[in-house]
Coordinates of C-alpha atoms in Angstrom, one line a residue:
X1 CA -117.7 57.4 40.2
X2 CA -114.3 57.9 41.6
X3 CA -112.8 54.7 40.0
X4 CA -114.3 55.2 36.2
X5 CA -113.0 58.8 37.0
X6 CA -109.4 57.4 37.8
X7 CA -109.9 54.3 35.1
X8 CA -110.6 56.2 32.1
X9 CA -107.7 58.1 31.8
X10 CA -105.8 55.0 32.0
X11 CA -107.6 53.3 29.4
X12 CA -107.2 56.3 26.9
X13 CA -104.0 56.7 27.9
X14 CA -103.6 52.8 27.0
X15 CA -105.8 53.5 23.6
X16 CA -103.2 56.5 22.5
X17 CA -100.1 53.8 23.4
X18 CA -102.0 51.4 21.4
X19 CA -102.9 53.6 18.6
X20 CA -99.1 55.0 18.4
X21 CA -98.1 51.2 18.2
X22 CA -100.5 50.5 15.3
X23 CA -99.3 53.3 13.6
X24 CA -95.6 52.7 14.4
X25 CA -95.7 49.0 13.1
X26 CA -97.9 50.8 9.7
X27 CA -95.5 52.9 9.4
X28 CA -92.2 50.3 9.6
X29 CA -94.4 47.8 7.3
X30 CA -94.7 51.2 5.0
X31 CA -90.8 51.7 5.3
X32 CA -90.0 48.0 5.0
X33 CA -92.8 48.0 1.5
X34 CA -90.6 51.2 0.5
X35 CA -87.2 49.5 1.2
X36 CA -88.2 46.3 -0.9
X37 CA -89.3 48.5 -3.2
X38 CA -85.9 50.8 -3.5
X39 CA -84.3 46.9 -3.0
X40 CA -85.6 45.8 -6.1
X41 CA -85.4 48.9 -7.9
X42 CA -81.7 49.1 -7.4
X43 CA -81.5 45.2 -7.8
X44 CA -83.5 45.6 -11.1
X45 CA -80.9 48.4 -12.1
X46 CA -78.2 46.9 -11.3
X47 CA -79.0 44.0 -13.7
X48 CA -80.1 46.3 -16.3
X49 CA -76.2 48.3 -15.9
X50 CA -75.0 44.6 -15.7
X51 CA -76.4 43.6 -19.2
X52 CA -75.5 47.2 -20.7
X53 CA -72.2 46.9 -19.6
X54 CA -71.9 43.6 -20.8
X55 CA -73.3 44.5 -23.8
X56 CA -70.9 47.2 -23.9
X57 CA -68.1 44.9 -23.3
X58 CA -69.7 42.1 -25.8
X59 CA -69.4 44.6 -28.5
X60 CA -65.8 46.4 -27.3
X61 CA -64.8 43.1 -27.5
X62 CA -66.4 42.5 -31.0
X63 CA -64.9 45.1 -32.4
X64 CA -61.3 44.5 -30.6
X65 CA -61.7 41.4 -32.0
X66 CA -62.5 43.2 -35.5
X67 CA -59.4 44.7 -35.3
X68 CA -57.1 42.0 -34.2
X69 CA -58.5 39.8 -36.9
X70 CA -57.8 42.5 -39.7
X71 CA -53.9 42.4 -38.6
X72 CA -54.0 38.3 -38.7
X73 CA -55.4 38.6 -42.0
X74 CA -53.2 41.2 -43.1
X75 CA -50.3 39.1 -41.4
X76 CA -51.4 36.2 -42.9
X77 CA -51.2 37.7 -46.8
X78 CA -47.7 39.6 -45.9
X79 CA -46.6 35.5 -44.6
X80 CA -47.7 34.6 -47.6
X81 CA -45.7 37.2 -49.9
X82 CA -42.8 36.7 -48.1
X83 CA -42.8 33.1 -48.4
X84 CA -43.4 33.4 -52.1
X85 CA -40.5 35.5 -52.3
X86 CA -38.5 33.4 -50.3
X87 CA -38.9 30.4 -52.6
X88 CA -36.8 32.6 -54.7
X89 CA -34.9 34.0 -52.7
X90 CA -33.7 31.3 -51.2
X91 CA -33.2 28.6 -54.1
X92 CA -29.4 28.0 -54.3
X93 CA -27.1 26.3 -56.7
X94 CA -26.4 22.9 -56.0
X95 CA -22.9 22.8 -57.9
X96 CA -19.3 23.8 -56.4
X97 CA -18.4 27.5 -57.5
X98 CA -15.1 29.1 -57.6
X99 CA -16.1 31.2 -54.8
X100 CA -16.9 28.3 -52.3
X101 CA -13.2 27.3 -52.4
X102 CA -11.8 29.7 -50.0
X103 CA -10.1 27.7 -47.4
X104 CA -11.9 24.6 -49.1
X105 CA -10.9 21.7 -51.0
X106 CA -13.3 20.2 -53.3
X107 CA -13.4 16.0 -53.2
X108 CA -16.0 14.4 -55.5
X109 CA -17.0 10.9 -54.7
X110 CA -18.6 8.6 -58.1
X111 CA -21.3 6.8 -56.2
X112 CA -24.1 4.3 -57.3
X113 CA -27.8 5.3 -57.5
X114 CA -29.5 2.6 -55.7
X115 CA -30.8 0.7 -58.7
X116 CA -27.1 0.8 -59.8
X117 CA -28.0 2.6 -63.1
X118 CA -26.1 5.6 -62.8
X119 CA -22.8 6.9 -61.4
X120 CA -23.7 10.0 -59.2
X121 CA -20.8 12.2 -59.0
X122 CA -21.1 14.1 -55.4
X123 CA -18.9 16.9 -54.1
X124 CA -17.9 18.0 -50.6
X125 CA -15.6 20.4 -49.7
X126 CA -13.5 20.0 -46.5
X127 CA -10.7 22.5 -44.8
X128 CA -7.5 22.9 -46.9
X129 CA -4.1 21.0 -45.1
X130 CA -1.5 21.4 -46.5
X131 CA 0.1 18.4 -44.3
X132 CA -2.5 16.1 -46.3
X133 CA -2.4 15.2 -50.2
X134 CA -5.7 15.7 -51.5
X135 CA -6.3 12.0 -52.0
X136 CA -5.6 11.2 -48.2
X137 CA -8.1 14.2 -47.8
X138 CA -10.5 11.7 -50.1
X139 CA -9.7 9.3 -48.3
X140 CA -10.0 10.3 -44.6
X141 CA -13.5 11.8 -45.7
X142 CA -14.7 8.3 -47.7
X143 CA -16.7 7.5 -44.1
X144 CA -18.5 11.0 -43.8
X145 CA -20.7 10.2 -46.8
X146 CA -24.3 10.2 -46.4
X147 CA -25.0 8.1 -48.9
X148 CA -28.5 6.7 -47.5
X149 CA -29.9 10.1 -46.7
X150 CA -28.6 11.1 -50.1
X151 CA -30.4 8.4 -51.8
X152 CA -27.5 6.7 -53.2
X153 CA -26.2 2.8 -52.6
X154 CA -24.0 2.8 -49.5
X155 CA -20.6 2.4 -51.6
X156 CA -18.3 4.2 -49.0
X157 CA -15.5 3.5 -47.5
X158 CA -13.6 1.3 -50.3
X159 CA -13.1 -2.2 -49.2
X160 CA -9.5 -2.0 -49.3
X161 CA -6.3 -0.1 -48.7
X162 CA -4.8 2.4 -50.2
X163 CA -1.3 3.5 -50.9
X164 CA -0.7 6.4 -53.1
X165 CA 2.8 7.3 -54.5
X166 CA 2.2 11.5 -55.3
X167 CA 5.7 11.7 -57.3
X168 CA 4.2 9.4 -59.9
X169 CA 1.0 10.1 -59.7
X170 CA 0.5 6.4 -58.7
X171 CA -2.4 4.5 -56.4
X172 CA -2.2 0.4 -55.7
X173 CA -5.4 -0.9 -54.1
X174 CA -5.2 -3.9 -52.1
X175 CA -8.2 -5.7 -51.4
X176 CA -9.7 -8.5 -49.1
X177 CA -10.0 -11.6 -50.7
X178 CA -13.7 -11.8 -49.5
X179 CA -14.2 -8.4 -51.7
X180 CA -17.6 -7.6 -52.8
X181 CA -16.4 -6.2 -55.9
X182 CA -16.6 -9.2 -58.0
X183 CA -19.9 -10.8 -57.2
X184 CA -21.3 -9.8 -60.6
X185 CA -20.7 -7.9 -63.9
X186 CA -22.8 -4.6 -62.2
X187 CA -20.7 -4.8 -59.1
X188 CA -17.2 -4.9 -61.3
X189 CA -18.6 -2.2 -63.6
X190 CA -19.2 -0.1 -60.6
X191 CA -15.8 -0.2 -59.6
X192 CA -14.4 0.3 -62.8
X193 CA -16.2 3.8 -63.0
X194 CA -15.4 4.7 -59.7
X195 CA -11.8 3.9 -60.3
X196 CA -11.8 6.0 -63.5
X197 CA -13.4 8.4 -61.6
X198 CA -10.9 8.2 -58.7
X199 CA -8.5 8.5 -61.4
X200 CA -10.0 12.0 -63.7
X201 CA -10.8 13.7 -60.2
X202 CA -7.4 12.8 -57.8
X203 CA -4.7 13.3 -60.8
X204 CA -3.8 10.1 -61.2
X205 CA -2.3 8.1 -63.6
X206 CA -1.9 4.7 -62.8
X207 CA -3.9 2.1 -60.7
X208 CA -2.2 -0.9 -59.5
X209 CA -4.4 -4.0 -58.3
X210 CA -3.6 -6.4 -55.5
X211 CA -5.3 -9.1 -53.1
X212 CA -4.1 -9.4 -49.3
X213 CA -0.8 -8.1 -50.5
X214 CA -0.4 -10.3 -53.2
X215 CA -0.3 -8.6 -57.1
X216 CA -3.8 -8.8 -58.9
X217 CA -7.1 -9.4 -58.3
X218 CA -9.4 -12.0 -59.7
X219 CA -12.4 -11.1 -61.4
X220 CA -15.1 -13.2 -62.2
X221 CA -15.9 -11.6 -64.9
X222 CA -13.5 -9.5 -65.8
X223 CA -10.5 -12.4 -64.8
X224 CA -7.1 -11.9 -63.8
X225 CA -5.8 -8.1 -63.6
X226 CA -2.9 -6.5 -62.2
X227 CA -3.8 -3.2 -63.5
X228 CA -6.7 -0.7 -64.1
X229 CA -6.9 0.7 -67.1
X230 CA -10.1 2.7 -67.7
X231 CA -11.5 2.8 -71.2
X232 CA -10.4 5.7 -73.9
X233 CA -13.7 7.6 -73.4
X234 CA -15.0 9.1 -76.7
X235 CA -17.9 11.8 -76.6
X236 CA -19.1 14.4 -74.1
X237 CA -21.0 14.1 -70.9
X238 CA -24.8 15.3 -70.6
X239 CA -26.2 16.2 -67.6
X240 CA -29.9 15.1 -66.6
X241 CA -31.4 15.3 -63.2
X242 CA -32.0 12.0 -61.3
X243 CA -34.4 12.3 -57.9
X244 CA -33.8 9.5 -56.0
X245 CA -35.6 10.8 -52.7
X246 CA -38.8 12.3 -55.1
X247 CA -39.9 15.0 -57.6
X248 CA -40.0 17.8 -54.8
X249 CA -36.3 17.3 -53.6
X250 CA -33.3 18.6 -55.1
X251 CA -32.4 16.9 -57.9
X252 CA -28.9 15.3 -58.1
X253 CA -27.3 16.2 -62.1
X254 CA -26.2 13.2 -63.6
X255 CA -24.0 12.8 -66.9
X256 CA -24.1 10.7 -69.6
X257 CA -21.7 10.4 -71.8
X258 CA -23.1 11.0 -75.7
X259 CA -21.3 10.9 -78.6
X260 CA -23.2 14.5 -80.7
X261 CA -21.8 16.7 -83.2
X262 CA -22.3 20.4 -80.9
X263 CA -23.0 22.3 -77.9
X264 CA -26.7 22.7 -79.3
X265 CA -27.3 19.3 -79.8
X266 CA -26.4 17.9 -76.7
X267 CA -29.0 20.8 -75.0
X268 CA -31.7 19.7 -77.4
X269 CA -31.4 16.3 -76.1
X270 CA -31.6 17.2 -72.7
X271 CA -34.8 18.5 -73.3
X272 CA -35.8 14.6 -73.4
X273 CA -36.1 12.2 -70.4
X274 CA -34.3 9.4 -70.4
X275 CA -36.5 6.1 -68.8
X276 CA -33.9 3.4 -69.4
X277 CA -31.3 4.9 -66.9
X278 CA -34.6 7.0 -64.9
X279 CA -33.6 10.4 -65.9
X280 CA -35.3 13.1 -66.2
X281 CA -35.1 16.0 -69.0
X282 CA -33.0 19.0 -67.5
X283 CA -33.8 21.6 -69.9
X284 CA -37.9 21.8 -69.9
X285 CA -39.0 20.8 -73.5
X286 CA -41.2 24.2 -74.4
X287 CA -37.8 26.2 -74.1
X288 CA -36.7 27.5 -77.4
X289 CA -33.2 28.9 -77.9
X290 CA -30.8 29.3 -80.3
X291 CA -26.7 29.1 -79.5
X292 CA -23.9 30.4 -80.6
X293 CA -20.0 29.6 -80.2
X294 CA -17.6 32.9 -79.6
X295 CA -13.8 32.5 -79.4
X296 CA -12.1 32.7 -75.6
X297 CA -14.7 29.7 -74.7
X298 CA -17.8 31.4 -74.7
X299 CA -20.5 30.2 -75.4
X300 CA -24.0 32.3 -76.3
X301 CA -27.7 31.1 -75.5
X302 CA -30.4 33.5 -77.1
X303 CA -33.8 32.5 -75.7
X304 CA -36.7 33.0 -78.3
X305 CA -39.3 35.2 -77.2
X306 CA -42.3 32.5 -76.7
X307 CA -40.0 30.6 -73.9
X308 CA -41.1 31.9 -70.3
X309 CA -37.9 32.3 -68.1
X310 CA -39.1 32.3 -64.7
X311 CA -36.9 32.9 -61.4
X312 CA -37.8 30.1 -59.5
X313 CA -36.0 26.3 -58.4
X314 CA -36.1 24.3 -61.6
X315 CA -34.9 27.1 -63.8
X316 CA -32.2 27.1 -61.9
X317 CA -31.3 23.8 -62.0
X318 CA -31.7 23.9 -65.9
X319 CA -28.8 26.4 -65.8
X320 CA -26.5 24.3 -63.9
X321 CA -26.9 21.4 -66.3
X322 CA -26.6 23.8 -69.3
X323 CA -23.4 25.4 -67.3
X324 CA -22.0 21.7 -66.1
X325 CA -22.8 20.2 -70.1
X326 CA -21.0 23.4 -71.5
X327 CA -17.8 22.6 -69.3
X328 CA -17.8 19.6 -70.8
X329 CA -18.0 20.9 -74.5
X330 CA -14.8 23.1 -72.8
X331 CA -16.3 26.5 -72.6
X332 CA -15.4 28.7 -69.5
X333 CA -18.4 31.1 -69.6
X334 CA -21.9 31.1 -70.4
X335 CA -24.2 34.1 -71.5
X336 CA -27.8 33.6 -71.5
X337 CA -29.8 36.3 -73.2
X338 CA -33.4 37.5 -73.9
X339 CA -34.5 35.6 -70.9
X340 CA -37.9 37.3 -69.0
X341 CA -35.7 38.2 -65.7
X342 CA -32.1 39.4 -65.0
X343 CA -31.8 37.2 -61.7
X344 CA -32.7 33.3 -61.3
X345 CA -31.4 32.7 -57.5
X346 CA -27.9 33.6 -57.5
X347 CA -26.8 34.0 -61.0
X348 CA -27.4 37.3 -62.5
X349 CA -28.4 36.7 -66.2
X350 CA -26.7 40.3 -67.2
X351 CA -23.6 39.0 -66.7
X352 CA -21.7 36.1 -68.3
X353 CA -22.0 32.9 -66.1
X354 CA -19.2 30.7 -65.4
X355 CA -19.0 27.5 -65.3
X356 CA -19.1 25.3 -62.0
X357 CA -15.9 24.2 -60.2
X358 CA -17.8 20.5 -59.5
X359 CA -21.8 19.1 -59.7
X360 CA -23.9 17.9 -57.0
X361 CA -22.0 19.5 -53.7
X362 CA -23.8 17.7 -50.9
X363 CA -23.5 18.8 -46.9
X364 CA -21.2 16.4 -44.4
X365 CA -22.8 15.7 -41.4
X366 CA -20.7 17.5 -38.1

């Protein structure tokens, strides 16, 4: 009896210890169950936030990139007015004007179109010297040309030298016996034009031939000559527009020389191409106009009211071979009137136009 009295508090004493540990471990499963629980609860909010916010973002986003597109597109129009306007804007002449001569001095070269068809008259200008005549100027410049990039036969520098007597107005070129210049008819036509060229441009009056120093030069052609003299030229040149590097560049203007009874007639035929020497018409054909000759070299161009007179690149180009053709007829001015604008590219139709110094002014590389 004494040791069941002394066990049994022991073993209920052991039962409580138990019983507190079955509850203790219940009660941490129950905590660890509610920690899982809060776990995944916060794990499942925290994805739900997740996609919120990046729906949120997805659709700031969206619309930032709404509004970013709107200014592209809005960009992309205004790029697209402003290069429209610029077409216009930026079309220059491509003749010499008086006001391009300040500190210049114009030199215009006669050069071949490759198919040697057509004499190309191209002007640079260079700095004014007074130490220099202007044809040692022409010819200190004659190995600057472009003429490749321009299009044109490779005719610069001369084969030969030059020695020009300014007092009387006098040039004598001496050429290499191996000269090029006589190894067909084309070839001593060529020269002939650029001589008379050499000869209308420069001021001068008389061109003496010679051979290694010796006077004259054999043609094969042409035969023996000591002298040049260019033919008496009857009639009045034409300009038409040759494009030797495509129909989208800028069109070099190239005369011919027609024998027509007025100012109108020789625009009326520039309003036709002409395939034998590969010109094209510089005056398009469905503008009308009617001309009209005033005293003090002036010269009137009414446009009828059915021809569209736009302000864009060929227009203008039309006016500098009306302009260049009207020198030609010796008129100093031009007035064009009735026309749909008051500005194509530089000239400003409300005023009379004048005439160009020079056609075709070209660029000389640095």
């Amino acid at each position: 009896m004494l040791l069941l009295f002394i066990l049994v508090p022991n073993l209920m004493s052991w039962q409580e210890s138990a019983d507190k540990q079955v509850e203790s471990k219940a009660d941490q499963s129950t905590s660890s169950e509610q920690i899982t629980s809060e776990n995944n609860t916060f794990l499942e909010a925290k994805e739900e936030d997740s996609e919120l916010i990046a729906q949120e973002k997805g659709s700031e986003e969206q619309d930032q990139a709404e509004l970013s597109t709107e200014p592209e597109a809005e960009a992309e129009v205004n790029d697209e007015e402003i290069s429209q306007k610029t077409v216009a804007s930026e079309s220059s002449p491509t003749a010499v004007y008086e006001e391009d001569l300040a500190g210049k001095e114009v030199l215009t070269y006669a050069i071949p179109d490759q198919a040697a068809q057509n004499i190309v008259p191209v002007s640079v200008l260079v700095d004014e010297n007074p130490a220099r005549t202007k044809f040692e100027l022409f010819e200190d410049t004659m190995g600057r040309l472009t003429e490749d990039e321009w299009g044109l036969e490779d005719y610069y520098p001369l084969k030969a030298n030059f020695t020009y007597d300014q007092g009387n107005k006098m040039l004598t070129v001496d050429v290499p016996a191996d000269h090029p210049y006589s190894m067909s008819s084309t070839t001593e036509l060529l020269l002939e034009k650029v001589l008379s060229n050499i000869m209308n441009n420069l001021d001068i009056e008389k061109i003496n031939l010679m051979t290694e120093g010796e006077i004259g030069i054999e043609f094969s052609h042409y035969g023996y000559r000591e002298e040049f003299i260019p033919e008496n030229s009857n009639g009045n040149l034409i300009y038409y527009f040759l494009y030797p590097n495509g129909a989208d560049s800028t069109p070099f203007l190239v005369p011919l020389r027609e024998q027509l009874n007025s100012i109108k007639d020789a625009l009326t035929a520039m309003k036709q191409n002409r395939t034998e020497n590969n010109l094209q018409a510089s005056i398009p054909e469905d503008i009308d106009f009617e001309t009209e000759e005033i005293q003090d070299g002036k010269l009137l161009i009414r446009f009828n009211n059915e021809s569209e007179i736009i302000d864009d690149e060929s227009t203008l180009h039309a006016i500098e071979a009306i302009l260049l053709t009207a020198k030609d007829f010796d008129f100093d001015t031009v007035k064009l009137e009735n026309a749909d604008v008051d500005k194509i590219g530089k000239f400003d139709l409300t005023e009379e136009l004048k005439v160009p110094i020079a056609a075709n002014k070209r660029d000389l590389p640095n």
